[in-house]
Coordinates of C-alpha atoms in Angstrom, one line a residue:
Chain A
M20 CA 45.9 32.0 -38.0
L21 CA 47.9 34.6 -35.9
G22 CA 45.8 37.6 -37.3
S23 CA 42.6 35.6 -36.6
Y24 CA 43.9 34.7 -33.1
R25 CA 44.6 38.5 -32.2
A26 CA 41.2 39.4 -33.7
E27 CA 39.6 37.0 -31.5
L28 CA 41.5 38.2 -28.4
L29 CA 40.3 41.7 -29.1
K30 CA 36.7 40.7 -29.3
L31 CA 37.0 38.5 -26.2
R32 CA 38.7 41.2 -24.4
K33 CA 36.1 43.9 -25.1
R34 CA 33.0 41.8 -24.8
S35 CA 31.4 42.4 -21.3
A36 CA 29.6 39.1 -21.5
V37 CA 32.9 37.4 -21.1
W38 CA 33.7 39.2 -17.9
V39 CA 30.2 38.7 -16.6
L40 CA 30.5 34.8 -16.8
F41 CA 34.0 35.1 -15.5
G42 CA 32.8 37.1 -12.6
A43 CA 30.0 34.5 -12.0
G44 CA 32.6 31.8 -11.9
L45 CA 34.8 33.7 -9.5
V46 CA 31.8 34.6 -7.1
L47 CA 30.4 31.1 -7.0
S48 CA 33.9 29.7 -6.5
L49 CA 34.5 31.9 -3.7
I50 CA 30.9 31.3 -1.9
F51 CA 31.2 27.6 -2.2
G52 CA 35.0 27.4 -1.7
Y53 CA 35.5 29.8 1.2
L54 CA 32.5 31.9 2.3
L55 CA 30.1 29.0 3.1
P56 CA 32.7 26.8 4.7
Y57 CA 34.2 29.6 6.8
L58 CA 30.9 30.6 8.1
G59 CA 30.3 26.9 9.0
Y60 CA 33.7 26.9 10.8
A61 CA 32.7 30.3 12.5
T62 CA 29.4 29.0 13.9
G63 CA 30.7 25.8 15.5
D64 CA 30.7 22.1 15.5
G65 CA 27.0 21.7 15.8
N66 CA 26.1 23.5 12.5
Q67 CA 24.2 21.4 10.3
Q68 CA 26.3 22.6 7.3
T69 CA 29.5 21.0 8.7
D70 CA 27.4 17.7 9.4
G71 CA 29.5 17.1 12.5
I72 CA 32.9 17.5 10.8
P73 CA 35.2 18.8 13.5
R74 CA 36.0 22.7 13.1
S75 CA 39.6 22.0 12.7
E76 CA 38.9 20.0 9.7
V77 CA 36.5 22.6 8.2
L78 CA 39.2 25.1 8.6
R79 CA 41.9 23.0 7.0
G80 CA 39.5 22.9 4.0
V81 CA 39.9 26.7 3.5
L82 CA 43.6 26.9 4.1
P83 CA 46.4 27.2 1.3
E84 CA 47.1 23.6 1.5
R85 CA 43.6 23.0 0.0
V86 CA 43.7 26.1 -2.4
M87 CA 43.6 23.9 -5.6
D88 CA 40.5 21.9 -4.2
N89 CA 38.6 25.2 -3.9
T90 CA 39.9 26.7 -7.1
I91 CA 38.7 23.7 -9.4
G92 CA 36.2 21.9 -7.1
G93 CA 33.4 23.6 -8.9
F94 CA 34.6 23.3 -12.5
P95 CA 32.9 20.2 -13.5
V96 CA 29.5 21.5 -12.7
F97 CA 28.8 25.3 -12.4
A98 CA 32.1 26.7 -14.0
G99 CA 31.8 24.1 -16.7
A100 CA 28.3 25.2 -17.3
L101 CA 29.5 28.9 -17.6
A102 CA 32.5 27.9 -20.0
L103 CA 29.8 26.3 -22.3
V104 CA 27.9 29.2 -22.2
L105 CA 31.1 31.1 -23.3
G106 CA 31.8 28.8 -26.2
A107 CA 28.1 29.1 -27.4
I108 CA 27.9 32.9 -27.3
V109 CA 31.2 33.6 -28.7
V110 CA 30.6 31.3 -31.7
G111 CA 27.0 31.3 -31.9
S112 CA 26.7 35.2 -32.0
E113 CA 28.8 35.2 -35.4
Y114 CA 25.6 33.6 -36.7
T115 CA 23.0 35.8 -35.0
W116 CA 24.9 39.2 -35.9
G117 CA 25.9 38.0 -39.5
T118 CA 29.4 38.8 -38.6
L119 CA 30.7 35.5 -39.8
K120 CA 29.8 36.7 -43.5
T121 CA 31.8 40.0 -42.7
I122 CA 34.8 38.0 -41.6
L123 CA 34.8 35.2 -44.3
T124 CA 34.7 37.9 -46.9
Q125 CA 37.9 39.6 -45.5
R126 CA 40.4 36.9 -46.0
P127 CA 40.8 34.1 -43.6
G128 CA 39.4 30.5 -44.5
R129 CA 36.8 29.0 -42.5
T130 CA 39.2 26.5 -40.8
T131 CA 41.5 29.3 -39.9
L132 CA 38.7 31.5 -38.5
L133 CA 37.3 28.7 -36.3
G134 CA 40.9 27.8 -35.2
G135 CA 41.6 31.2 -34.1
Q136 CA 38.2 31.6 -32.4
L137 CA 38.9 28.5 -30.5
L138 CA 42.5 29.3 -29.5
G139 CA 41.2 32.6 -28.3
L140 CA 38.7 30.8 -26.2
L141 CA 41.4 28.5 -24.7
T142 CA 43.3 31.4 -23.9
M143 CA 40.4 33.2 -22.2
L144 CA 39.8 30.2 -20.1
A145 CA 43.4 30.1 -19.0
V146 CA 42.9 33.7 -17.7
W147 CA 39.7 32.6 -16.0
V148 CA 41.5 29.7 -14.3
L149 CA 44.4 31.9 -13.2
G150 CA 42.1 34.6 -12.0
I151 CA 40.0 32.3 -9.9
F152 CA 43.1 30.6 -8.5
V153 CA 44.5 34.0 -7.5
A154 CA 41.2 35.0 -5.8
C155 CA 41.2 31.7 -3.9
S156 CA 44.8 32.0 -2.9
L157 CA 44.0 35.5 -1.6
C158 CA 41.0 34.2 0.3
S159 CA 43.1 31.3 1.9
I160 CA 46.0 33.6 2.8
G161 CA 43.5 35.9 4.6
I162 CA 41.8 33.3 6.6
A163 CA 45.0 31.6 7.5
A164 CA 46.3 34.9 8.8
A165 CA 43.2 35.6 10.6
E166 CA 43.0 32.3 12.4
G167 CA 46.7 32.1 12.7
A168 CA 46.8 28.8 10.9
P169 CA 49.8 27.4 8.9
M170 CA 50.6 28.7 5.4
D171 CA 51.5 25.4 3.8
W172 CA 51.1 25.4 -0.1
P173 CA 50.9 22.5 -2.4
G174 CA 54.0 21.7 -4.4
P175 CA 54.5 23.3 -7.8
L176 CA 53.8 20.1 -9.5
T177 CA 50.5 19.8 -7.6
L178 CA 49.5 23.3 -8.4
L179 CA 50.4 22.9 -12.1
K180 CA 48.7 19.6 -12.4
G181 CA 45.5 21.2 -10.8
L182 CA 45.4 24.3 -12.9
A183 CA 45.9 22.2 -16.2
G184 CA 43.4 19.9 -15.1
G185 CA 40.8 22.7 -14.3
W186 CA 41.5 24.5 -17.6
F187 CA 41.0 21.1 -19.5
V188 CA 37.5 20.8 -17.9
L189 CA 36.5 24.1 -18.8
T190 CA 38.1 23.6 -22.2
L191 CA 35.9 20.4 -22.7
W192 CA 32.7 22.1 -21.9
C193 CA 33.5 25.3 -23.9
L194 CA 34.2 23.3 -27.1
A195 CA 30.9 21.6 -26.5
G196 CA 29.3 24.9 -26.4
A197 CA 31.2 26.0 -29.6
A198 CA 30.3 22.9 -31.4
L199 CA 26.6 23.1 -30.5
A200 CA 26.7 26.7 -31.7
V201 CA 28.1 25.8 -35.1
A202 CA 25.5 22.9 -35.4
F203 CA 22.5 25.1 -34.6
R204 CA 23.8 28.4 -35.9
N205 CA 22.5 30.1 -32.7
V206 CA 23.2 31.1 -29.2
A207 CA 20.1 30.3 -27.2
L208 CA 19.5 26.7 -28.2
P209 CA 23.1 25.5 -27.7
I210 CA 23.1 27.2 -24.3
G211 CA 19.8 25.5 -23.2
L212 CA 20.6 22.2 -24.4
G213 CA 24.2 22.2 -23.0
V214 CA 23.3 23.5 -19.6
V215 CA 20.3 21.1 -19.3
W216 CA 22.9 18.3 -20.1
I217 CA 25.4 19.6 -17.6
L218 CA 23.2 20.3 -14.7
G219 CA 20.5 17.8 -15.4
I220 CA 20.9 14.8 -17.7
E221 CA 24.2 13.7 -16.5
A222 CA 23.2 13.7 -12.7
L223 CA 19.9 11.9 -13.6
L224 CA 21.7 9.4 -15.6
A225 CA 24.2 8.7 -12.9
G226 CA 21.5 8.5 -10.4
V227 CA 19.3 6.1 -12.4
V228 CA 22.2 4.0 -13.3
S229 CA 23.6 3.6 -9.7
S230 CA 20.2 2.9 -8.2
L231 CA 18.3 0.9 -10.8
L232 CA 20.5 -0.2 -13.6
P233 CA 24.1 -0.8 -12.2
D234 CA 24.9 -3.0 -15.4
L235 CA 24.9 0.3 -17.4
R236 CA 27.5 2.0 -15.1
F237 CA 29.8 1.9 -18.3
L238 CA 27.5 4.3 -20.0
S239 CA 27.5 6.9 -17.3
D240 CA 31.2 6.5 -16.5
A241 CA 31.8 7.4 -20.4
M242 CA 29.8 10.7 -20.1
P243 CA 31.9 14.0 -20.4
G244 CA 30.8 15.1 -17.0
A245 CA 31.6 12.2 -15.1
N246 CA 35.1 12.1 -16.6
A247 CA 35.7 15.9 -16.0
G248 CA 34.7 15.2 -12.2
A249 CA 37.0 12.3 -12.2
L250 CA 39.9 14.2 -13.6
V251 CA 39.5 17.0 -10.9
F252 CA 39.2 14.5 -8.3
S253 CA 42.4 12.8 -9.5
V254 CA 44.5 16.1 -9.6
T255 CA 43.3 17.4 -6.2
G256 CA 43.7 16.2 -2.6
M257 CA 39.9 15.6 -2.1
T258 CA 38.4 12.3 -0.7
A259 CA 35.1 10.9 -1.4
A260 CA 33.7 12.3 1.8
D261 CA 34.5 15.8 1.0
A262 CA 34.4 16.3 -2.8
P263 CA 31.7 18.7 -3.9
P264 CA 28.8 17.7 -6.4
G265 CA 30.1 16.4 -9.6
V266 CA 33.4 15.4 -8.3
R267 CA 33.8 11.7 -7.7
D268 CA 36.4 8.9 -8.7
A269 CA 34.1 7.5 -11.2
V270 CA 37.1 6.4 -13.4
S271 CA 40.9 6.8 -13.0
G272 CA 42.6 10.1 -13.7
G273 CA 44.3 8.5 -16.8
R274 CA 41.2 7.2 -18.3
A275 CA 39.3 10.5 -17.5
L276 CA 42.1 12.5 -19.4
S277 CA 42.0 10.3 -22.5
T278 CA 38.2 10.2 -22.6
M279 CA 38.0 14.0 -22.4
L280 CA 40.6 14.2 -25.1
V281 CA 38.4 12.1 -27.4
Y282 CA 35.4 14.3 -26.6
S283 CA 37.3 17.4 -27.4
A284 CA 38.7 16.2 -30.7
V285 CA 35.1 15.1 -31.6
F286 CA 33.7 18.4 -30.7
V287 CA 36.6 20.3 -32.6
V288 CA 36.3 18.0 -35.8
L289 CA 32.4 18.1 -35.9
A290 CA 32.6 22.1 -35.5
M291 CA 35.3 22.3 -38.3
V292 CA 33.4 19.8 -40.7
T293 CA 30.1 21.5 -40.3
N294 CA 31.6 25.0 -40.8
R295 CA 33.4 24.2 -43.9
R296 CA 30.8 22.4 -45.6
R297 CA 27.7 24.7 -44.9
D298 CA 26.6 27.8 -46.8
V299 CA 26.8 31.1 -45.0
S300 CA 23.7 33.1 -45.6
Chain B
M4 CA 37.6 50.2 -69.9
N5 CA 39.7 47.7 -71.6
A6 CA 37.6 45.1 -73.3
T7 CA 40.5 43.1 -74.4
T8 CA 41.8 42.3 -70.9
A9 CA 40.9 39.2 -69.2
P10 CA 37.5 39.5 -67.3
L11 CA 37.8 39.7 -63.5
V12 CA 34.6 37.8 -62.9
E13 CA 33.5 35.0 -65.2
V14 CA 30.4 33.2 -64.6
S15 CA 29.0 30.5 -66.7
G16 CA 25.7 28.6 -66.2
L17 CA 25.6 29.4 -62.7
T18 CA 22.8 27.5 -60.8
K19 CA 21.8 27.6 -57.1
R20 CA 19.1 25.5 -55.8
Y21 CA 17.5 25.4 -52.4
G22 CA 15.2 22.2 -52.2
D23 CA 12.6 22.8 -54.9
T24 CA 13.4 26.5 -55.4
L25 CA 15.7 27.6 -58.0
A26 CA 17.2 30.8 -56.8
V27 CA 19.8 31.2 -59.8
D28 CA 19.1 29.7 -62.9
G29 CA 21.9 29.4 -65.4
V30 CA 23.3 32.8 -65.0
D31 CA 26.2 33.9 -67.3
L32 CA 27.9 37.1 -66.3
T33 CA 31.2 38.7 -67.4
V34 CA 32.8 41.8 -65.4
L35 CA 35.8 43.3 -67.2
P36 CA 38.7 45.2 -65.7
G37 CA 38.0 48.8 -64.7
E38 CA 34.3 48.9 -65.4
V39 CA 31.5 49.5 -63.0
Y40 CA 29.0 46.8 -63.7
G41 CA 25.4 47.1 -62.3
F42 CA 23.7 44.1 -61.5
L43 CA 20.0 45.0 -61.7
G44 CA 17.0 43.1 -60.8
P45 CA 13.8 43.2 -58.8
N46 CA 13.8 42.2 -55.1
G47 CA 14.2 38.5 -55.0
A48 CA 15.5 38.0 -58.5
G49 CA 18.7 36.2 -57.3
K50 CA 21.3 39.1 -57.1
T51 CA 22.4 38.6 -53.5
T52 CA 22.6 34.7 -54.1
T53 CA 24.8 35.2 -57.1
L54 CA 27.0 37.7 -55.1
R55 CA 27.4 35.3 -52.2
I56 CA 28.7 32.8 -54.5
L57 CA 31.1 35.2 -56.1
T58 CA 32.5 35.7 -52.5
G59 CA 32.6 32.1 -51.6
L60 CA 29.9 32.3 -48.8
I61 CA 27.7 29.8 -50.5
A62 CA 28.6 27.0 -53.0
P63 CA 26.9 26.8 -56.4
T64 CA 24.8 23.8 -57.4
S65 CA 26.4 23.9 -60.9
G66 CA 28.2 26.1 -63.3
T67 CA 31.5 27.6 -63.4
V68 CA 32.7 30.6 -61.4
R69 CA 36.1 32.3 -61.7
V70 CA 36.9 35.6 -59.7
L71 CA 40.3 37.2 -60.3
G72 CA 41.4 33.9 -62.1
G73 CA 40.6 31.8 -59.0
A74 CA 37.7 30.0 -57.3
P75 CA 35.5 32.2 -55.1
G76 CA 36.5 32.0 -51.4
Q77 CA 40.3 31.3 -52.1
A78 CA 42.3 33.3 -49.8
Q79 CA 44.4 34.8 -52.6
V80 CA 41.1 35.8 -54.3
L81 CA 39.6 37.4 -51.0
A82 CA 42.9 39.4 -50.5
R83 CA 42.2 41.2 -53.7
T84 CA 38.5 41.6 -53.4
G85 CA 36.5 43.9 -51.2
S86 CA 32.8 43.2 -50.7
M87 CA 29.7 44.2 -48.7
I88 CA 27.0 41.6 -49.1
E89 CA 23.4 42.4 -48.0
S90 CA 23.1 44.4 -44.9
P91 CA 26.4 45.6 -43.2
A92 CA 27.1 43.3 -40.1
F93 CA 29.5 44.3 -37.3
Y94 CA 30.0 43.6 -33.6
P95 CA 27.5 45.8 -31.8
Y96 CA 29.5 46.3 -28.7
L97 CA 32.7 47.4 -30.5
S98 CA 33.2 50.9 -32.1
G99 CA 33.4 51.4 -35.7
L100 CA 37.3 51.7 -35.3
D101 CA 37.6 48.6 -33.2
N102 CA 35.3 46.6 -35.8
L103 CA 37.8 47.8 -38.6
R104 CA 40.8 47.0 -36.4
L105 CA 39.8 43.3 -36.1
L106 CA 38.7 43.0 -39.7
A107 CA 42.4 44.5 -40.6
E108 CA 43.7 41.8 -38.3
Y109 CA 41.7 39.1 -40.1
A110 CA 42.7 40.5 -43.7
E111 CA 46.4 41.0 -42.6
V112 CA 46.3 44.7 -43.8
P113 CA 48.3 47.5 -41.9
R114 CA 46.3 49.5 -39.4
T115 CA 47.2 52.8 -41.0
R116 CA 44.6 51.9 -43.9
I117 CA 41.9 51.9 -41.3
H118 CA 42.0 55.7 -40.8
E119 CA 42.3 56.2 -44.7
V120 CA 39.0 54.3 -45.4
L121 CA 37.3 55.9 -42.3
A122 CA 38.1 59.3 -43.9
L123 CA 36.9 58.0 -47.3
V124 CA 33.5 57.2 -46.0
D125 CA 33.5 60.4 -44.0
L126 CA 33.1 58.3 -40.6
A127 CA 36.3 59.6 -38.8
G128 CA 34.3 61.7 -36.4
R129 CA 32.1 58.8 -35.1
A130 CA 34.6 56.1 -35.4
K131 CA 35.1 55.6 -31.5
D132 CA 31.4 55.3 -31.0
R133 CA 29.8 51.9 -30.6
F134 CA 28.5 50.3 -33.8
S135 CA 25.1 49.7 -32.1
T136 CA 24.5 53.4 -31.9
Y137 CA 25.0 54.0 -35.6
S138 CA 22.3 55.1 -37.8
L139 CA 21.5 52.8 -41.0
G140 CA 23.5 55.2 -43.1
M141 CA 26.5 55.1 -40.9
K142 CA 26.4 51.3 -40.8
Q143 CA 26.3 51.2 -44.4
R144 CA 29.2 53.4 -44.8
L145 CA 31.2 51.4 -42.4
G146 CA 30.3 48.4 -44.7
V147 CA 31.7 50.0 -47.4
A148 CA 34.9 51.2 -45.5
A149 CA 35.4 47.4 -44.4
A150 CA 35.0 46.6 -48.2
L151 CA 37.6 49.0 -49.3
L152 CA 39.9 47.9 -46.2
K153 CA 42.3 45.9 -48.5
D154 CA 42.6 48.5 -51.2
P155 CA 41.0 45.8 -53.4
E156 CA 41.0 45.5 -57.1
L157 CA 37.5 44.1 -57.1
V158 CA 34.8 45.9 -55.1
I159 CA 31.5 43.9 -54.7
L160 CA 28.8 45.9 -53.3
D161 CA 25.2 44.7 -52.6
E162 CA 22.6 47.4 -52.8
P163 CA 25.1 49.8 -51.1
T164 CA 22.7 52.8 -51.1
N165 CA 20.1 50.9 -49.0
G166 CA 18.9 52.9 -46.0
L167 CA 20.7 56.0 -46.9
D168 CA 19.0 59.4 -47.1
P169 CA 19.2 61.5 -50.3
A170 CA 22.5 63.2 -49.4
G171 CA 24.0 59.8 -48.4
M172 CA 23.1 58.2 -51.5
R173 CA 24.5 61.0 -53.4
D174 CA 27.7 60.8 -51.5
M175 CA 27.9 56.9 -52.0
R176 CA 27.1 57.1 -55.6
R177 CA 30.1 59.6 -55.9
L178 CA 32.2 57.4 -54.0
I179 CA 31.5 54.5 -56.2
R180 CA 32.2 56.7 -59.3
E181 CA 35.3 57.6 -57.9
L182 CA 36.4 54.0 -57.3
G183 CA 35.5 53.1 -60.9
A184 CA 37.6 56.4 -62.0
D185 CA 40.6 55.1 -60.0
G186 CA 40.7 52.1 -62.1
R187 CA 38.9 49.6 -59.8
T188 CA 36.5 47.2 -60.9
V189 CA 33.1 47.7 -59.3
L190 CA 30.2 45.0 -59.3
L191 CA 27.2 46.6 -57.8
S192 CA 23.9 45.2 -57.3
S193 CA 20.8 47.4 -57.1
H194 CA 17.2 47.5 -57.7
L195 CA 17.3 51.2 -58.3
L196 CA 17.1 52.0 -62.1
G197 CA 18.4 55.4 -61.7
E198 CA 21.3 54.5 -59.7
V199 CA 22.6 52.1 -62.2
Q200 CA 22.2 54.5 -64.9
Q201 CA 24.1 57.1 -63.2
I202 CA 26.9 55.0 -61.9
C203 CA 27.5 51.9 -64.2
D204 CA 29.2 51.4 -67.5
R205 CA 27.6 48.1 -68.3
V206 CA 24.4 46.4 -66.8
G207 CA 23.3 42.8 -66.4
I208 CA 19.5 42.4 -65.7
I209 CA 18.3 39.5 -63.8
S210 CA 14.9 38.4 -63.4
E211 CA 13.4 35.1 -61.8
G212 CA 17.0 33.9 -61.3
R213 CA 17.8 34.1 -65.0
M214 CA 20.1 36.7 -66.7
V215 CA 17.7 38.3 -69.3
A216 CA 20.1 41.0 -70.8
E217 CA 23.7 42.4 -70.4
H218 CA 24.5 45.5 -72.3
L219 CA 26.4 48.8 -72.1
V220 CA 24.3 51.2 -70.3
D221 CA 24.8 53.8 -73.1
D222 CA 23.8 51.3 -75.8
L223 CA 20.5 50.6 -74.0
R224 CA 19.8 54.4 -73.4
T225 CA 20.6 55.5 -76.9
E226 CA 18.5 52.7 -78.5
Q227 CA 15.7 54.4 -80.5
E228 CA 12.0 53.1 -80.6
L229 CA 8.8 54.3 -81.8
V230 CA 6.0 55.1 -79.3
I231 CA 2.4 54.4 -80.7
R232 CA -1.0 55.3 -79.2
A233 CA -3.4 53.4 -81.5
T234 CA -7.1 52.1 -81.3
P235 CA -7.8 49.1 -81.1
R236 CA -4.5 48.5 -79.4
E237 CA -4.6 44.6 -79.4
S238 CA -5.3 44.7 -83.5
A239 CA -2.4 47.2 -83.7
R240 CA -0.2 45.1 -81.8
S241 CA -0.8 42.0 -83.9
I242 CA -0.3 43.7 -87.1
L243 CA 3.0 45.1 -86.0
T244 CA 4.0 41.7 -84.5
E245 CA 3.3 40.1 -87.9
A246 CA 5.2 42.7 -89.8
L247 CA 8.1 43.4 -87.5
G248 CA 8.5 40.3 -85.3
A249 CA 7.4 39.8 -81.8
A250 CA 10.8 40.8 -80.3
A251 CA 10.4 44.3 -81.8
V252 CA 7.1 44.9 -80.3
H253 CA 5.8 45.3 -76.8
Q254 CA 3.3 47.2 -74.6
Y255 CA 4.1 49.7 -72.1
D256 CA 1.2 51.2 -70.1
D257 CA -1.2 52.1 -72.6
T258 CA 1.3 52.6 -75.6
L259 CA 2.8 50.2 -78.1
R260 CA 6.8 50.4 -78.2
V261 CA 8.3 49.3 -81.5
K262 CA 11.9 49.0 -81.8
V263 CA 12.8 50.2 -85.4
A264 CA 14.7 53.1 -86.7
P265 CA 12.9 56.5 -86.5
D266 CA 12.8 56.8 -90.3
R267 CA 10.6 53.8 -90.5
A268 CA 7.9 55.7 -88.6
A269 CA 6.0 56.5 -92.0
E270 CA 6.1 52.8 -93.0
V271 CA 4.6 51.8 -89.6
N272 CA 2.0 54.5 -89.7
R273 CA 0.8 53.3 -93.2
L274 CA 0.6 49.7 -92.0
L275 CA -1.7 50.5 -89.3
V276 CA -3.9 53.0 -91.2
E277 CA -4.4 50.5 -94.0
A278 CA -5.6 48.0 -91.6
G279 CA -8.2 50.5 -90.4
I280 CA -6.5 51.2 -86.9
A281 CA -6.8 54.7 -85.6
V282 CA -3.4 56.1 -84.8
S283 CA -3.6 59.2 -82.3
E284 CA 0.0 59.3 -81.4
L285 CA 3.3 58.2 -83.1
H286 CA 6.7 59.5 -82.2
S287 CA 10.2 58.3 -81.8
T288 CA 12.0 58.3 -78.4
E289 CA 15.2 57.3 -76.8
R290 CA 14.6 54.4 -74.5
A291 CA 15.3 54.9 -70.8
L292 CA 16.9 52.2 -68.7
E293 CA 13.6 51.9 -66.8
D294 CA 11.7 51.0 -70.1
V295 CA 14.2 48.2 -70.9
F296 CA 14.1 46.9 -67.4
F297 CA 10.2 46.6 -67.3
E298 CA 10.3 45.3 -70.8
L299 CA 12.6 42.4 -69.7
T300 CA 11.4 41.8 -66.3
T301 CA 7.6 42.3 -66.6
T302 CA 5.0 40.3 -68.3
D303 CA 1.7 41.7 -69.7
N304 CA 0.1 40.3 -66.6
G305 CA 2.4 42.3 -64.3
P306 CA 5.7 41.6 -62.9
E307 CA 7.3 38.2 -63.1
K308 CA 7.2 36.0 -60.2
T309 CA 10.5 36.0 -58.3
N310 CA 12.0 33.2 -56.0
A311 CA 15.3 34.2 -54.5
G312 CA 17.1 36.7 -52.6

């Protein structure tokens, strides 16, 4: 397993698509977490973007005390979609390039190979989360210094919970992408289906349920995206009023965590079983 | 080759079915230690499907398969087997060197071995270039390098000279002969008769998913037969078939080939002449592998239909 894991890290490190996706996540986090709010703050109270929120509150949102909100606030939606794409391209391209056959005839068993791949992906996601956190921290430090605002940081436990929660949200979507890639032995179809699910179906379902079919709320609350949003909500200092799209207290943090664990386990088991049973052509 | 040693590959009654298509149909195959075994057949005869089963990539529908004493795909079997199945597949964004580095990680072999195999396939000079920039021949050589990475006892190569230019084919064949001379066992699939004749000790011929012959290449080549040009040909064929048996007589182009000892030529000639057949040519010849191949894989109406890769 260690050899497979090291090989995966080599592949991930040298693959430009991995860093392009990371760069996209980083840029989007900084734009929505810092650039747009800061522009709103700089242009005054009457700005439509701030929707009447006092400037001091807008500034507070981009200071170090809210760094975790800005680091993982976008994870349930856009960073999650990017993590799904990561899982799909890394696992799916083994089929499209035919490299699965090359590896499997070397030595590792199918379970070992997939296990190494998933561990490599989870390691890369940890690098993503830390990278975005560092960039967000630098932005908040810069803004605080420029505005002469206090540099109060969240406590270590809050930071740790936030980073772990954000990593787990990305992990969930990445595993979904990997499982879809194994199922379809492809890259494009899993990405298409997964992204439509994250960005379209879940939001649509939540909207229909809340407005037309409130009795089916249990269904929308059981969706992976709803639970990812609830987990982020629970590990940050957000309120319902200032939470970004996709982040809401649909369920409690504990329930969100256990639901996500179940989804993750299902994705891993499906991928492993399918991978073991199928012919490699 | 030591015929008394246990076979490295033992296949019995191997069948692989895809829906209604029978890709491999009851194949029996034995590869002995130290031999270079040619697995010969037309495109689509079932060669690659069989090799995929031997490497554990696909599961057989029925039959028994033992490779190096174990089941195909077992870690301890794969650790002693090097293979290149179908076209070589590597990561296009990595260099040849990095591709071998990560395969060395998967195979748990020391990195020093990478430079040895790169030198062996004459790819050391381009090792740091991306795989996507390689020519087909270079890709093929990298595939062979990957197959040799574990210094394996058994090397399985699926049409290794595909896409190579004449010089590349010559070098590849020399390399394979050297592998055999070093005591490695090589199982080589090909649809090129000359290649098998040059490289291999023994040959198995597969057609329509069925193994139709398994012989020492030298035995096939040294087998004598009579070449007869006679008119009318069909009458001559009937007479010879009746006298010598259907298995001894076959048609090749516009001649009849009769598998009998050369000293029976006069007897065969008399048979035909007494039946009023005009014999315009009769001589004995050593059969080429090509003759054997077409005899076994071709019907009088043309090549047999094939159904698998």
